[in-house]
mmCIF file with all atom_site columns, C-alpha atoms in Angstrom:
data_model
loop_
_atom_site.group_PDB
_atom_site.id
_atom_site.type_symbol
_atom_site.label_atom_id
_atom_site.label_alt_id
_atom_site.label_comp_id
_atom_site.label_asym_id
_atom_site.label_entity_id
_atom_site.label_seq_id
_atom_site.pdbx_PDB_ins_code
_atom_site.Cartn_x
_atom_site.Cartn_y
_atom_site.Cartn_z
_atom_site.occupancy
_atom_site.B_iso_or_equiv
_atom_site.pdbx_formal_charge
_atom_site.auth_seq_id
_atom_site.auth_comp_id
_atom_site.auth_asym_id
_atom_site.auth_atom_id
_atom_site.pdbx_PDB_model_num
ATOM 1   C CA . UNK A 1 1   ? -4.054  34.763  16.138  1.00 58.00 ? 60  UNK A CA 1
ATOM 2   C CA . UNK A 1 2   ? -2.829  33.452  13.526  1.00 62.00 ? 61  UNK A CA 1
ATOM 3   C CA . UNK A 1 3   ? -4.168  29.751  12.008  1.00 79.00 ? 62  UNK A CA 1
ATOM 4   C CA . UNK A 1 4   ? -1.522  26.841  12.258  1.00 87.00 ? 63  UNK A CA 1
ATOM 5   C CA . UNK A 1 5   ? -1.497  24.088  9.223   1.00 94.00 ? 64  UNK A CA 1
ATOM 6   C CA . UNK A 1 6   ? -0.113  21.081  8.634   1.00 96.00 ? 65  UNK A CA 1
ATOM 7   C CA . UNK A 1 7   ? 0.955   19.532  5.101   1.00 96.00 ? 66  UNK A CA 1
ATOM 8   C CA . UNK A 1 8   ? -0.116  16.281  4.059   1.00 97.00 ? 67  UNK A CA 1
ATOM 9   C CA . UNK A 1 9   ? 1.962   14.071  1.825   1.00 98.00 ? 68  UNK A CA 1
ATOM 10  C CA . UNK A 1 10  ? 2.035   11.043  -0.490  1.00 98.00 ? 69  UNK A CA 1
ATOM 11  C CA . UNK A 1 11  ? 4.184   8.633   -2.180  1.00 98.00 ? 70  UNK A CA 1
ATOM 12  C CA . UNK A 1 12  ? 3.374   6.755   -5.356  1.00 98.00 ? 71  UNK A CA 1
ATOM 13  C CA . UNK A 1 13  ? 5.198   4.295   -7.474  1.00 97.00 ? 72  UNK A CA 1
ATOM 14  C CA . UNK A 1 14  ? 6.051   4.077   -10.906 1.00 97.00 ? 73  UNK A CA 1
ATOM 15  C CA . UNK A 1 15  ? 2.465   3.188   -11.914 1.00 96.00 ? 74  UNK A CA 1
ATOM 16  C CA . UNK A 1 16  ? 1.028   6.284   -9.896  1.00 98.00 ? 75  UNK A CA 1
ATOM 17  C CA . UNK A 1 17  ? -0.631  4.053   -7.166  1.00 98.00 ? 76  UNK A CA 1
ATOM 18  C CA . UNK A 1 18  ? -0.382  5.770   -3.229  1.00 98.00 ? 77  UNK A CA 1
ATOM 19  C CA . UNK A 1 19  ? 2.095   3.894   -1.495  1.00 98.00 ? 78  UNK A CA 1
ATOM 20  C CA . UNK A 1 20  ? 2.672   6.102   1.159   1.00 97.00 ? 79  UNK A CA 1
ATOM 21  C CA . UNK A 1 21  ? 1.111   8.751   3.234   1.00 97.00 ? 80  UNK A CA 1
ATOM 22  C CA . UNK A 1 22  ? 1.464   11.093  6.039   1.00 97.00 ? 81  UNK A CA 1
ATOM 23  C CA . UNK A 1 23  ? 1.188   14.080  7.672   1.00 96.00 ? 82  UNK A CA 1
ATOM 24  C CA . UNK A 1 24  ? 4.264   16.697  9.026   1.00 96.00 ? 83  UNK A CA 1
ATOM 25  C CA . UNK A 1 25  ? 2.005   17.298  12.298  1.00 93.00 ? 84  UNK A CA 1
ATOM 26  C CA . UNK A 1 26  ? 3.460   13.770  14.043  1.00 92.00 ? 85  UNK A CA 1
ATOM 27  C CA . UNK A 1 27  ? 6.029   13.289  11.211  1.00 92.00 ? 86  UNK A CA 1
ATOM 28  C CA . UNK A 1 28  ? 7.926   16.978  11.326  1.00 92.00 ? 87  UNK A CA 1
ATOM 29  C CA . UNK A 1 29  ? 11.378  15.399  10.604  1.00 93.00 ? 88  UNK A CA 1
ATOM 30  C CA . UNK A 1 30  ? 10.229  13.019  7.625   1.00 94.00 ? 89  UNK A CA 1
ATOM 31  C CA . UNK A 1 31  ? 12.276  13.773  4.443   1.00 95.00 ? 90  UNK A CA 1
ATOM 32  C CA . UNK A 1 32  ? 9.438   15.200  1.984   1.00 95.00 ? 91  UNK A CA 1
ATOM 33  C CA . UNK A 1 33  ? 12.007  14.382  -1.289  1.00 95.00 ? 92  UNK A CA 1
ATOM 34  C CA . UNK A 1 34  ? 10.231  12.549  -4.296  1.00 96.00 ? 93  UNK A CA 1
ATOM 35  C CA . UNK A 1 35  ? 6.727   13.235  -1.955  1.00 97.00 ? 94  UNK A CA 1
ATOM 36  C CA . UNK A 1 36  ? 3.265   15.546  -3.395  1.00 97.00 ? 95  UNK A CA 1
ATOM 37  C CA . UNK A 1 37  ? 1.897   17.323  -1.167  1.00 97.00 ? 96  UNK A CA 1
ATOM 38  C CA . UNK A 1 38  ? -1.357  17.126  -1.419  1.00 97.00 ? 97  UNK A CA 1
ATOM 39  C CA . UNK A 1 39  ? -2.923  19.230  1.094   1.00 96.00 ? 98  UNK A CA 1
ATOM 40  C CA . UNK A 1 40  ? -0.842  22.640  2.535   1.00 95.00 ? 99  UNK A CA 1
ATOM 41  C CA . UNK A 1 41  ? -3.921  23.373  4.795   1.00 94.00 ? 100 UNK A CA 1
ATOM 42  C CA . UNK A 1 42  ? -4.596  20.173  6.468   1.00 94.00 ? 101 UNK A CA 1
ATOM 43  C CA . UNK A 1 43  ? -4.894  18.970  10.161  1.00 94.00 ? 102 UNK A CA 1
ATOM 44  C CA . UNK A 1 44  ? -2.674  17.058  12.542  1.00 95.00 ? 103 UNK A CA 1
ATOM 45  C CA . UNK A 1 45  ? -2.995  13.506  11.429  1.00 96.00 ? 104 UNK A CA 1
ATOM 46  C CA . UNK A 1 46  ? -2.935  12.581  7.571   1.00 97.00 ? 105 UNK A CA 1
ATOM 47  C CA . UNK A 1 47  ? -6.057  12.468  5.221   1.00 96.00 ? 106 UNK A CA 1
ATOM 48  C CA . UNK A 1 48  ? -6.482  11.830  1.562   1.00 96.00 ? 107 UNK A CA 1
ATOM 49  C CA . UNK A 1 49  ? -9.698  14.147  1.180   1.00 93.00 ? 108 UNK A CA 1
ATOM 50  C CA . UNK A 1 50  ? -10.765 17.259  2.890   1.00 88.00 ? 109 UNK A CA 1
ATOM 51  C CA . UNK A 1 51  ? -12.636 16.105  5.940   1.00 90.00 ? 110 UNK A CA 1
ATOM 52  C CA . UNK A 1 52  ? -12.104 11.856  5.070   1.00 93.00 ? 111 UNK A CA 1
ATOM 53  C CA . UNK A 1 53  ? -10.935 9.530   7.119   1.00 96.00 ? 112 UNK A CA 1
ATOM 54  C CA . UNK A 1 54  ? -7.939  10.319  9.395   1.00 96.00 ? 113 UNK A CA 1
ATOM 55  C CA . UNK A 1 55  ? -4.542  8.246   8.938   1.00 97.00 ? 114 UNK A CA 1
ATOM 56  C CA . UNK A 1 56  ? -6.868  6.174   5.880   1.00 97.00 ? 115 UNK A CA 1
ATOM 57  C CA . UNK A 1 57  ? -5.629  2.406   4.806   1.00 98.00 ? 116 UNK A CA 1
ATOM 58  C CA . UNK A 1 58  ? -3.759  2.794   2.113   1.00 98.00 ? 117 UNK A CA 1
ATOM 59  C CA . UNK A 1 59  ? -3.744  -0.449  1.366   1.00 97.00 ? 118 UNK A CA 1
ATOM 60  C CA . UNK A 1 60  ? -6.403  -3.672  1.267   1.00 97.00 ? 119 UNK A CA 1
ATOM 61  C CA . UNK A 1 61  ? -5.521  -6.472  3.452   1.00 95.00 ? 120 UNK A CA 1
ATOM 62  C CA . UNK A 1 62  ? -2.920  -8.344  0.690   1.00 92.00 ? 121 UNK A CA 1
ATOM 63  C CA . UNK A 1 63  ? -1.402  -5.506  0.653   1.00 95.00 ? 122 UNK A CA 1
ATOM 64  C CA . UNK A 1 64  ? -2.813  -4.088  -2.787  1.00 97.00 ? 123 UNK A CA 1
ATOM 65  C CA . UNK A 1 65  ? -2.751  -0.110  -3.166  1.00 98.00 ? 124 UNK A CA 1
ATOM 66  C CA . UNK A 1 66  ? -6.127  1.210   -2.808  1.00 98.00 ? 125 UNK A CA 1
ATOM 67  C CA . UNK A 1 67  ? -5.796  4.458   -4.456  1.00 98.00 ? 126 UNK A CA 1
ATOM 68  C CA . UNK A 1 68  ? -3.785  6.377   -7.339  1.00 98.00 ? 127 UNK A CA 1
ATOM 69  C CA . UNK A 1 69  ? -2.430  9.656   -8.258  1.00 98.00 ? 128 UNK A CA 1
ATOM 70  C CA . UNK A 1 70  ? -4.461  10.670  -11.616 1.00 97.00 ? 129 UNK A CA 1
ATOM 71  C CA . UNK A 1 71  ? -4.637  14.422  -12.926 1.00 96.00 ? 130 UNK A CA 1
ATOM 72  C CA . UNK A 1 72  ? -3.199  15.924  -10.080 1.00 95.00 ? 131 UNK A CA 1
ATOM 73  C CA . UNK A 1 73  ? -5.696  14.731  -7.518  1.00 96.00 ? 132 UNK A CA 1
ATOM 74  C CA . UNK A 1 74  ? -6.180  10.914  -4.931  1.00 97.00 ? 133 UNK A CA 1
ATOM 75  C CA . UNK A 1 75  ? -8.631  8.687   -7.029  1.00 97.00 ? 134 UNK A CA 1
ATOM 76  C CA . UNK A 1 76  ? -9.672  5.229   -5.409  1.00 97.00 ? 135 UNK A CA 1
ATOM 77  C CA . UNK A 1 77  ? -9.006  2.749   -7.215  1.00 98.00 ? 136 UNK A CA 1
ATOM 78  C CA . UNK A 1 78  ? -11.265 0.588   -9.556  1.00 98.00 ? 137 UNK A CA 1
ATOM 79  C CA . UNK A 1 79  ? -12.168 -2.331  -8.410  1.00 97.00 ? 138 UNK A CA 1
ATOM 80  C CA . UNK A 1 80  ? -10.270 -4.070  -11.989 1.00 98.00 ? 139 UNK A CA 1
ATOM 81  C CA . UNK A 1 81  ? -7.095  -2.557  -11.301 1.00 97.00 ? 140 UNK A CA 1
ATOM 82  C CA . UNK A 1 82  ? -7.029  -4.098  -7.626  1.00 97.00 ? 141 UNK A CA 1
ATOM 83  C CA . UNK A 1 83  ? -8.259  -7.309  -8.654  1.00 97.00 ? 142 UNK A CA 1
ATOM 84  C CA . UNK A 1 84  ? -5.457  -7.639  -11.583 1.00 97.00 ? 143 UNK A CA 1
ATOM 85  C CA . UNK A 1 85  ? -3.382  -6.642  -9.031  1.00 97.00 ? 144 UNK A CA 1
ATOM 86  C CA . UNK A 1 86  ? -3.777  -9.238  -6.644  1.00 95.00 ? 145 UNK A CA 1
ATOM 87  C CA . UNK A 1 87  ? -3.583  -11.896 -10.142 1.00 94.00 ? 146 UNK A CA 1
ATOM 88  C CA . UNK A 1 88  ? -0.227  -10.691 -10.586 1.00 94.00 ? 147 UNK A CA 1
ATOM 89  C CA . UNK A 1 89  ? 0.770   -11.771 -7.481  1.00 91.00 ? 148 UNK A CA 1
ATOM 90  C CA . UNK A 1 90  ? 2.505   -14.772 -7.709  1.00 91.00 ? 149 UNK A CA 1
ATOM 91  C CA . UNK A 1 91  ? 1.997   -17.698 -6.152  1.00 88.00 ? 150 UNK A CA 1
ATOM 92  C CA . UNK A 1 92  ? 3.958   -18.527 -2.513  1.00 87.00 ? 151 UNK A CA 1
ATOM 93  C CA . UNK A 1 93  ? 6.621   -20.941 -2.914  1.00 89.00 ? 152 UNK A CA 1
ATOM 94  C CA . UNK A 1 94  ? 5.439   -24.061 -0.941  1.00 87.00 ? 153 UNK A CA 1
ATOM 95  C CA . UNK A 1 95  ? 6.297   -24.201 2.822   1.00 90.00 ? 154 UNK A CA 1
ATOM 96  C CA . UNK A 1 96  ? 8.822   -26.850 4.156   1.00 91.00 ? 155 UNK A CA 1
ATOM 97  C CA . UNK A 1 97  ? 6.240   -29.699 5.331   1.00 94.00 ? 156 UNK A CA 1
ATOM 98  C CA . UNK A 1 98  ? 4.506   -28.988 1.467   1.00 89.00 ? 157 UNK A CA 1
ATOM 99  C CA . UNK A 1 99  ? 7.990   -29.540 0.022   1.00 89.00 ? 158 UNK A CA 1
ATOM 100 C CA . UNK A 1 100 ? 9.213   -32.449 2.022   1.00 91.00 ? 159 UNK A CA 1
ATOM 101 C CA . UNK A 1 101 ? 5.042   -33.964 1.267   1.00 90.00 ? 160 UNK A CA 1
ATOM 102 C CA . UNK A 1 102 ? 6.829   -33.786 -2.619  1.00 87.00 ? 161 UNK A CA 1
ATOM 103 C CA . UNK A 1 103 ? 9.985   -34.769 -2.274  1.00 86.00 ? 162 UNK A CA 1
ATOM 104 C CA . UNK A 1 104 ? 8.526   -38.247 -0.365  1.00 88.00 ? 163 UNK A CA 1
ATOM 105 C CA . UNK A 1 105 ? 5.615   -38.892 -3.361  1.00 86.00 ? 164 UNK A CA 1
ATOM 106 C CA . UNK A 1 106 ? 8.609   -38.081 -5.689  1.00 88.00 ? 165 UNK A CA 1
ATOM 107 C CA . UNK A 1 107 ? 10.828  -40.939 -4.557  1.00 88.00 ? 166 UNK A CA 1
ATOM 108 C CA . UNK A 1 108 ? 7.969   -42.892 -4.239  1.00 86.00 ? 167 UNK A CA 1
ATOM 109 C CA . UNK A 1 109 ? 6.641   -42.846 -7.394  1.00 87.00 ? 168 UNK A CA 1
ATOM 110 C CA . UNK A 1 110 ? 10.576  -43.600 -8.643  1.00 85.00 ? 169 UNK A CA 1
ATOM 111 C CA . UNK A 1 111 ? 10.596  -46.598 -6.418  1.00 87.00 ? 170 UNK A CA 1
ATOM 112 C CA . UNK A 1 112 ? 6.471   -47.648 -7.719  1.00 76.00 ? 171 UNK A CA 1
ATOM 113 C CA . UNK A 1 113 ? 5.360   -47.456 -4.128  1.00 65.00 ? 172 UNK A CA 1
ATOM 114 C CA . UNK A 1 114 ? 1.847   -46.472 -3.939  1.00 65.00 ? 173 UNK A CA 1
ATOM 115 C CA . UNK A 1 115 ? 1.290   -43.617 -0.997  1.00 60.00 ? 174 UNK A CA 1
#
């Protein structure tokens, strides 16, 4: 009988970090172009690392990459890179009520009325 692999696959930005990740055992039809493969001999469902975590987050909950493609192989990510990361994010732009809260102190402070 003859054994019966799946490939597992990644996708990485411009500055090598995972972005992406699956497996051709649920995903058969998934266009592979630009992807590594990084495992010819894997299971069903996606893993980073020969007997890891199945269908891994690839991402931490601000949606920062957790690992990177360095010499050929997944590395997790140091816990520097994340963090300057997550400083590069910029800051949200402020919601209505936070906008209309400025726009009133604004035209108070034009008209010297004390809020």
């Amino acid at each position: 009988m003859t054994e019966f692999y799946n490939r597992h696959y990644i996708t990485i930005d411009t500055r090598s970090r995972i972005v992406g990740g699956w497996s051709d055992g649920p995903h058969p039809d998934r266009d592979t172009t630009g992807a590594i493969c990084i495992n010819e001999q894997g299971g069903y469902q996606f893993r980073l690392f020969p007997g890891g975590e199945e269908n891994p987050p690839l991402y931490t909950v601000d949606g920062i990459p957790l690992y990177k493609w360095e010499g050929g192989q997944v590395v997790t990510r140091a816990e520097a890179e994340i963090a300057a990361d997550r400083a590069a994010i910029p800051e949200p732009p402020p919601s209505p009520q936070e906008q209309l809260r400025a726009d009133v102190d604004f035209l108070a402070a034009m008209q010297g009325v004390s809020l």
